[in-house]
Amino acid sequence: LARERARNREVREFAERIVTDHTRLQNQWTSMASRNGMSWKPGMGPRHREKVEQLEKVKGRNFDRAYMTLMIQQHSDEVSYWRKEGRASRSAEVRRLVNNGLPILEQHFSQAKQIGRQVGVNPDAALRNRTDIDKDKDKDKDKDK
């Protein structure tokens, strides 16, 4: 979506890197899962799909800011998850993939904050004002009822 709709060249180039790097990471995980008889279903979950659908509604110059805000939030979450859960895995192969992939995600996170600033996003505010997390908490509460 950002490769097509972003107005800022650096935002488009960032989107290209994301596609390339995440595809490579996904292929590595898929290969590892199939070698080890694990079920692995790549693709977007419902919460990720909802974020994309919200982004699809953003028009014009606001798109770059909305996309980079999402990328800052998403990569913050991914880096955090990989550091905690991935490194704690009992599987040596999972830990290896995490340790190889984590620097890529950390670089994406750093780049997202840098490019975000260039298009008018305050990374600290993007991480503080998380409507997606509030929605996730509400959904989790509803599941517990």
mmCIF file of N, CA, C and O in Angstrom, residues 35-100:
data_model
loop_
_atom_site.group_PDB
_atom_site.id
_atom_site.type_symbol
_atom_site.label_atom_id
_atom_site.label_comp_id
_atom_site.label_asym_id
_atom_site.label_seq_id
_atom_site.Cartn_x
_atom_site.Cartn_y
_atom_site.Cartn_z
ATOM 1 N N ARG A 35 10.535 -27.902 8.177
ATOM 2 C CA ARG A 35 11.597 -28.876 8.500
ATOM 3 C C ARG A 35 11.331 -29.569 9.827
ATOM 4 O O ARG A 35 11.756 -30.698 10.045
ATOM 5 N N ASN A 36 10.652 -28.882 10.724
ATOM 6 C CA ASN A 36 10.437 -29.406 12.067
ATOM 7 C C ASN A 36 9.010 -29.876 12.316
ATOM 8 O O ASN A 36 8.629 -30.121 13.452
ATOM 9 N N GLY A 37 8.215 -29.990 11.263
ATOM 10 C CA GLY A 37 6.853 -30.489 11.404
ATOM 11 C C GLY A 37 5.940 -29.576 12.203
ATOM 12 O O GLY A 37 4.970 -30.035 12.803
ATOM 13 N N MET A 38 6.251 -28.305 12.213
ATOM 14 C CA MET A 38 5.435 -27.336 12.963
ATOM 15 C C MET A 38 4.405 -26.728 12.032
ATOM 16 O O MET A 38 4.647 -26.584 10.843
ATOM 17 N N SER A 39 3.268 -26.360 12.590
ATOM 18 C CA SER A 39 2.288 -25.660 11.760
ATOM 19 C C SER A 39 2.640 -24.182 11.765
ATOM 20 O O SER A 39 2.947 -23.604 12.797
ATOM 21 N N TRP A 40 2.606 -23.598 10.608
ATOM 22 C CA TRP A 40 2.954 -22.186 10.449
ATOM 23 C C TRP A 40 2.056 -21.621 9.385
ATOM 24 O O TRP A 40 2.033 -22.106 8.262
ATOM 25 N N LYS A 41 1.303 -20.644 9.743
ATOM 26 C CA LYS A 41 0.387 -20.038 8.800
ATOM 27 C C LYS A 41 0.769 -18.570 8.616
ATOM 28 O O LYS A 41 0.347 -17.707 9.381
ATOM 29 N N PRO A 42 1.602 -18.300 7.600
ATOM 30 C CA PRO A 42 1.991 -16.905 7.392
ATOM 31 C C PRO A 42 0.809 -16.083 6.906
ATOM 32 O O PRO A 42 -0.158 -16.615 6.381
ATOM 33 N N GLY A 43 0.907 -14.806 7.107
ATOM 34 C CA GLY A 43 -0.153 -13.910 6.662
ATOM 35 C C GLY A 43 -0.592 -12.997 7.780
ATOM 36 O O GLY A 43 -0.046 -13.004 8.869
ATOM 37 N N MET A 44 -1.605 -12.221 7.494
ATOM 38 C CA MET A 44 -2.102 -11.247 8.452
ATOM 39 C C MET A 44 -3.182 -11.840 9.331
ATOM 40 O O MET A 44 -4.080 -12.516 8.838
ATOM 41 N N GLY A 45 -3.054 -11.537 10.600
ATOM 42 C CA GLY A 45 -4.125 -11.880 11.521
ATOM 43 C C GLY A 45 -5.191 -10.801 11.465
ATOM 44 O O GLY A 45 -5.031 -9.767 10.807
ATOM 45 N N PRO A 46 -6.296 -10.998 12.171
ATOM 46 C CA PRO A 46 -7.403 -10.037 12.104
ATOM 47 C C PRO A 46 -7.022 -8.636 12.606
ATOM 48 O O PRO A 46 -7.478 -7.641 12.052
ATOM 49 N N ARG A 47 -6.185 -8.541 13.611
ATOM 50 C CA ARG A 47 -5.805 -7.217 14.134
ATOM 51 C C ARG A 47 -4.905 -6.477 13.145
ATOM 52 O O ARG A 47 -5.047 -5.274 12.973
ATOM 53 N N HIS A 48 -4.004 -7.217 12.519
ATOM 54 C CA HIS A 48 -3.130 -6.615 11.506
ATOM 55 C C HIS A 48 -3.967 -6.165 10.313
ATOM 56 O O HIS A 48 -3.783 -5.071 9.786
ATOM 57 N N ARG A 49 -4.899 -6.992 9.898
ATOM 58 C CA ARG A 49 -5.774 -6.661 8.768
ATOM 59 C C ARG A 49 -6.569 -5.382 9.068
ATOM 60 O O ARG A 49 -6.764 -4.533 8.211
ATOM 61 N N GLU A 50 -7.045 -5.261 10.308
ATOM 62 C CA GLU A 50 -7.809 -4.078 10.715
ATOM 63 C C GLU A 50 -6.953 -2.816 10.594
ATOM 64 O O GLU A 50 -7.432 -1.773 10.129
ATOM 65 N N LYS A 51 -5.683 -2.894 10.963
ATOM 66 C CA LYS A 51 -4.776 -1.749 10.849
ATOM 67 C C LYS A 51 -4.581 -1.362 9.383
ATOM 68 O O LYS A 51 -4.565 -0.179 9.043
ATOM 69 N N VAL A 52 -4.447 -2.354 8.517
ATOM 70 C CA VAL A 52 -4.292 -2.085 7.086
ATOM 71 C C VAL A 52 -5.564 -1.433 6.544
ATOM 72 O O VAL A 52 -5.504 -0.472 5.772
ATOM 73 N N GLU A 53 -6.711 -1.940 6.949
ATOM 74 C CA GLU A 53 -7.972 -1.361 6.482
ATOM 75 C C GLU A 53 -8.111 0.093 6.923
ATOM 76 O O GLU A 53 -8.607 0.932 6.163
ATOM 77 N N GLN A 54 -7.672 0.416 8.128
ATOM 78 C CA GLN A 54 -7.718 1.804 8.596
ATOM 79 C C GLN A 54 -6.775 2.664 7.761
ATOM 80 O O GLN A 54 -7.112 3.788 7.400
ATOM 81 N N LEU A 55 -5.601 2.127 7.450
ATOM 82 C CA LEU A 55 -4.630 2.861 6.646
ATOM 83 C C LEU A 55 -5.144 3.098 5.226
ATOM 84 O O LEU A 55 -4.881 4.146 4.635
ATOM 85 N N GLU A 56 -5.896 2.159 4.705
ATOM 86 C CA GLU A 56 -6.450 2.307 3.352
ATOM 87 C C GLU A 56 -7.389 3.513 3.251
ATOM 88 O O GLU A 56 -7.556 4.080 2.173
ATOM 89 N N LYS A 57 -7.968 3.925 4.357
ATOM 90 C CA LYS A 57 -8.911 5.044 4.360
ATOM 91 C C LYS A 57 -8.215 6.409 4.391
ATOM 92 O O LYS A 57 -8.847 7.417 4.149
ATOM 93 N N VAL A 58 -6.926 6.424 4.687
ATOM 94 C CA VAL A 58 -6.192 7.684 4.806
ATOM 95 C C VAL A 58 -5.847 8.207 3.421
ATOM 96 O O VAL A 58 -5.378 7.472 2.566
ATOM 97 N N LYS A 59 -6.078 9.484 3.227
ATOM 98 C CA LYS A 59 -5.900 10.108 1.904
ATOM 99 C C LYS A 59 -4.788 11.150 1.909
ATOM 100 O O LYS A 59 -4.474 11.733 2.946
ATOM 101 N N GLY A 60 -4.232 11.380 0.736
ATOM 102 C CA GLY A 60 -3.313 12.484 0.488
ATOM 103 C C GLY A 60 -2.085 12.500 1.366
ATOM 104 O O GLY A 60 -1.497 11.477 1.673
ATOM 105 N N ARG A 61 -1.710 13.702 1.764
ATOM 106 C CA ARG A 61 -0.484 13.905 2.543
ATOM 107 C C ARG A 61 -0.530 13.216 3.900
ATOM 108 O O ARG A 61 0.512 12.927 4.474
ATOM 109 N N ASN A 62 -1.703 12.981 4.412
ATOM 110 C CA ASN A 62 -1.817 12.315 5.715
ATOM 111 C C ASN A 62 -1.359 10.866 5.659
ATOM 112 O O ASN A 62 -1.061 10.278 6.695
ATOM 113 N N PHE A 63 -1.330 10.296 4.465
ATOM 114 C CA PHE A 63 -0.967 8.881 4.350
ATOM 115 C C PHE A 63 0.433 8.616 4.897
ATOM 116 O O PHE A 63 0.628 7.663 5.658
ATOM 117 N N ASP A 64 1.426 9.409 4.490
ATOM 118 C CA ASP A 64 2.805 9.165 4.926
ATOM 119 C C ASP A 64 2.911 9.182 6.447
ATOM 120 O O ASP A 64 3.558 8.321 7.039
ATOM 121 N N ARG A 65 2.251 10.165 7.082
ATOM 122 C CA ARG A 65 2.299 10.244 8.543
ATOM 123 C C ARG A 65 1.597 9.045 9.184
ATOM 124 O O ARG A 65 2.103 8.460 10.135
ATOM 125 N N ALA A 66 0.447 8.685 8.658
ATOM 126 C CA ALA A 66 -0.292 7.548 9.223
ATOM 127 C C ALA A 66 0.509 6.247 9.059
ATOM 128 O O ALA A 66 0.578 5.430 9.983
ATOM 129 N N TYR A 67 1.094 6.060 7.882
ATOM 130 C CA TYR A 67 1.881 4.848 7.622
ATOM 131 C C TYR A 67 3.100 4.780 8.546
ATOM 132 O O TYR A 67 3.368 3.747 9.148
ATOM 133 N N MET A 68 3.825 5.894 8.668
ATOM 134 C CA MET A 68 5.024 5.867 9.503
ATOM 135 C C MET A 68 4.666 5.720 10.978
ATOM 136 O O MET A 68 5.384 5.063 11.721
ATOM 137 N N THR A 69 3.551 6.294 11.401
ATOM 138 C CA THR A 69 3.092 6.085 12.779
ATOM 139 C C THR A 69 2.845 4.595 13.014
ATOM 140 O O THR A 69 3.297 4.021 14.016
ATOM 141 N N LEU A 70 2.160 3.966 12.081
ATOM 142 C CA LEU A 70 1.889 2.533 12.187
ATOM 143 C C LEU A 70 3.185 1.726 12.202
ATOM 144 O O LEU A 70 3.329 0.784 12.978
ATOM 145 N N MET A 71 4.147 2.099 11.364
ATOM 146 C CA MET A 71 5.420 1.367 11.298
ATOM 147 C C MET A 71 6.224 1.525 12.589
ATOM 148 O O MET A 71 6.846 0.575 13.051
ATOM 149 N N ILE A 72 6.182 2.711 13.187
ATOM 150 C CA ILE A 72 6.856 2.915 14.471
ATOM 151 C C ILE A 72 6.224 2.018 15.523
ATOM 152 O O ILE A 72 6.914 1.308 16.260
ATOM 153 N N GLN A 73 4.903 2.013 15.583
ATOM 154 C CA GLN A 73 4.200 1.200 16.577
ATOM 155 C C GLN A 73 4.424 -0.289 16.334
ATOM 156 O O GLN A 73 4.727 -1.042 17.261
ATOM 157 N N GLN A 74 4.275 -0.708 15.095
ATOM 158 C CA GLN A 74 4.395 -2.123 14.748
ATOM 159 C C GLN A 74 5.806 -2.639 15.038
ATOM 160 O O GLN A 74 5.970 -3.723 15.588
ATOM 161 N N HIS A 75 6.820 -1.875 14.654
ATOM 162 C CA HIS A 75 8.185 -2.348 14.860
ATOM 163 C C HIS A 75 8.591 -2.274 16.331
ATOM 164 O O HIS A 75 9.370 -3.103 16.790
ATOM 165 N N SER A 76 8.060 -1.340 17.068
ATOM 166 C CA SER A 76 8.292 -1.329 18.512
ATOM 167 C C SER A 76 7.758 -2.616 19.131
ATOM 168 O O SER A 76 8.438 -3.274 19.930
ATOM 169 N N ASP A 77 6.538 -2.992 18.731
ATOM 170 C CA ASP A 77 5.932 -4.229 19.237
ATOM 171 C C ASP A 77 6.735 -5.460 18.838
ATOM 172 O O ASP A 77 6.969 -6.354 19.653
ATOM 173 N N GLU A 78 7.143 -5.511 17.563
ATOM 174 C CA GLU A 78 7.881 -6.680 17.070
ATOM 175 C C GLU A 78 9.227 -6.827 17.771
ATOM 176 O O GLU A 78 9.601 -7.932 18.182
ATOM 177 N N VAL A 79 9.965 -5.737 17.896
ATOM 178 C CA VAL A 79 11.272 -5.793 18.548
ATOM 179 C C VAL A 79 11.105 -6.266 19.990
ATOM 180 O O VAL A 79 11.825 -7.136 20.468
ATOM 181 N N SER A 80 10.132 -5.707 20.673
ATOM 182 C CA SER A 80 9.864 -6.092 22.064
ATOM 183 C C SER A 80 9.523 -7.576 22.174
ATOM 184 O O SER A 80 10.066 -8.295 23.024
ATOM 185 N N TYR A 81 8.640 -8.036 21.307
ATOM 186 C CA TYR A 81 8.212 -9.433 21.329
ATOM 187 C C TYR A 81 9.381 -10.357 21.026
ATOM 188 O O TYR A 81 9.586 -11.360 21.715
ATOM 189 N N TRP A 82 10.142 -10.050 19.995
ATOM 190 C CA TRP A 82 11.266 -10.922 19.621
ATOM 191 C C TRP A 82 12.309 -10.961 20.740
ATOM 192 O O TRP A 82 12.874 -12.006 21.006
ATOM 193 N N ARG A 83 12.575 -9.831 21.370
ATOM 194 C CA ARG A 83 13.570 -9.800 22.455
ATOM 195 C C ARG A 83 13.116 -10.666 23.618
ATOM 196 O O ARG A 83 13.909 -11.397 24.199
ATOM 197 N N LYS A 84 11.859 -10.566 23.967
ATOM 198 C CA LYS A 84 11.350 -11.286 25.148
ATOM 199 C C LYS A 84 10.999 -12.731 24.823
ATOM 200 O O LYS A 84 11.583 -13.659 25.363
ATOM 201 N N GLU A 85 10.018 -12.930 23.959
ATOM 202 C CA GLU A 85 9.499 -14.268 23.684
ATOM 203 C C GLU A 85 10.448 -15.101 22.819
ATOM 204 O O GLU A 85 10.654 -16.273 23.067
ATOM 205 N N GLY A 86 10.977 -14.473 21.779
ATOM 206 C CA GLY A 86 11.836 -15.200 20.851
ATOM 207 C C GLY A 86 13.099 -15.712 21.495
ATOM 208 O O GLY A 86 13.484 -16.878 21.328
ATOM 209 N N ARG A 87 13.737 -14.878 22.250
ATOM 210 C CA ARG A 87 14.982 -15.290 22.908
ATOM 211 C C ARG A 87 14.738 -16.278 24.039
ATOM 212 O O ARG A 87 15.652 -16.979 24.457
ATOM 213 N N ALA A 88 13.522 -16.346 24.525
ATOM 214 C CA ALA A 88 13.193 -17.270 25.615
ATOM 215 C C ALA A 88 12.745 -18.637 25.092
ATOM 216 O O ALA A 88 12.485 -19.538 25.878
ATOM 217 N N SER A 89 12.669 -18.798 23.787
ATOM 218 C CA SER A 89 12.196 -20.055 23.209
ATOM 219 C C SER A 89 13.088 -21.222 23.615
ATOM 220 O O SER A 89 14.297 -21.088 23.740
ATOM 221 N N ARG A 90 12.469 -22.377 23.768
ATOM 222 C CA ARG A 90 13.229 -23.595 24.073
ATOM 223 C C ARG A 90 13.913 -24.156 22.839
ATOM 224 O O ARG A 90 14.834 -24.941 22.954
ATOM 225 N N SER A 91 13.457 -23.761 21.681
ATOM 226 C CA SER A 91 14.020 -24.259 20.427
ATOM 227 C C SER A 91 15.262 -23.463 20.038
ATOM 228 O O SER A 91 15.205 -22.238 19.866
ATOM 229 N N ALA A 92 16.376 -24.163 19.863
ATOM 230 C CA ALA A 92 17.621 -23.507 19.450
ATOM 231 C C ALA A 92 17.460 -22.883 18.064
ATOM 232 O O ALA A 92 18.004 -21.799 17.794
ATOM 233 N N GLU A 93 16.705 -23.533 17.193
ATOM 234 C CA GLU A 93 16.528 -23.009 15.843
ATOM 235 C C GLU A 93 15.689 -21.728 15.853
ATOM 236 O O GLU A 93 15.970 -20.782 15.119
ATOM 237 N N VAL A 94 14.682 -21.695 16.695
ATOM 238 C CA VAL A 94 13.876 -20.478 16.829
ATOM 239 C C VAL A 94 14.762 -19.353 17.368
ATOM 240 O O VAL A 94 14.746 -18.236 16.841
ATOM 241 N N ARG A 95 15.533 -19.626 18.395
ATOM 242 C CA ARG A 95 16.419 -18.602 18.965
ATOM 243 C C ARG A 95 17.417 -18.105 17.910
ATOM 244 O O ARG A 95 17.708 -16.918 17.835
ATOM 245 N N ARG A 96 17.925 -19.004 17.070
ATOM 246 C CA ARG A 96 18.864 -18.613 16.018
ATOM 247 C C ARG A 96 18.185 -17.659 15.032
ATOM 248 O O ARG A 96 18.744 -16.626 14.675
ATOM 249 N N LEU A 97 16.974 -18.023 14.596
ATOM 250 C CA LEU A 97 16.247 -17.145 13.671
ATOM 251 C C LEU A 97 15.950 -15.795 14.304
ATOM 252 O O LEU A 97 16.050 -14.752 13.651
ATOM 253 N N VAL A 98 15.586 -15.801 15.572
ATOM 254 C CA VAL A 98 15.316 -14.557 16.285
ATOM 255 C C VAL A 98 16.588 -13.713 16.360
ATOM 256 O O VAL A 98 16.573 -12.517 16.061
ATOM 257 N N ASN A 99 17.686 -14.332 16.736
ATOM 258 C CA ASN A 99 18.935 -13.578 16.858
ATOM 259 C C ASN A 99 19.427 -13.049 15.513
ATOM 260 O O ASN A 99 20.063 -11.996 15.451
ATOM 261 N N ASN A 100 19.142 -13.752 14.436
ATOM 262 C CA ASN A 100 19.508 -13.272 13.101
ATOM 263 C C ASN A 100 18.549 -12.190 12.604
ATOM 264 O O ASN A 100 18.961 -11.268 11.906
#
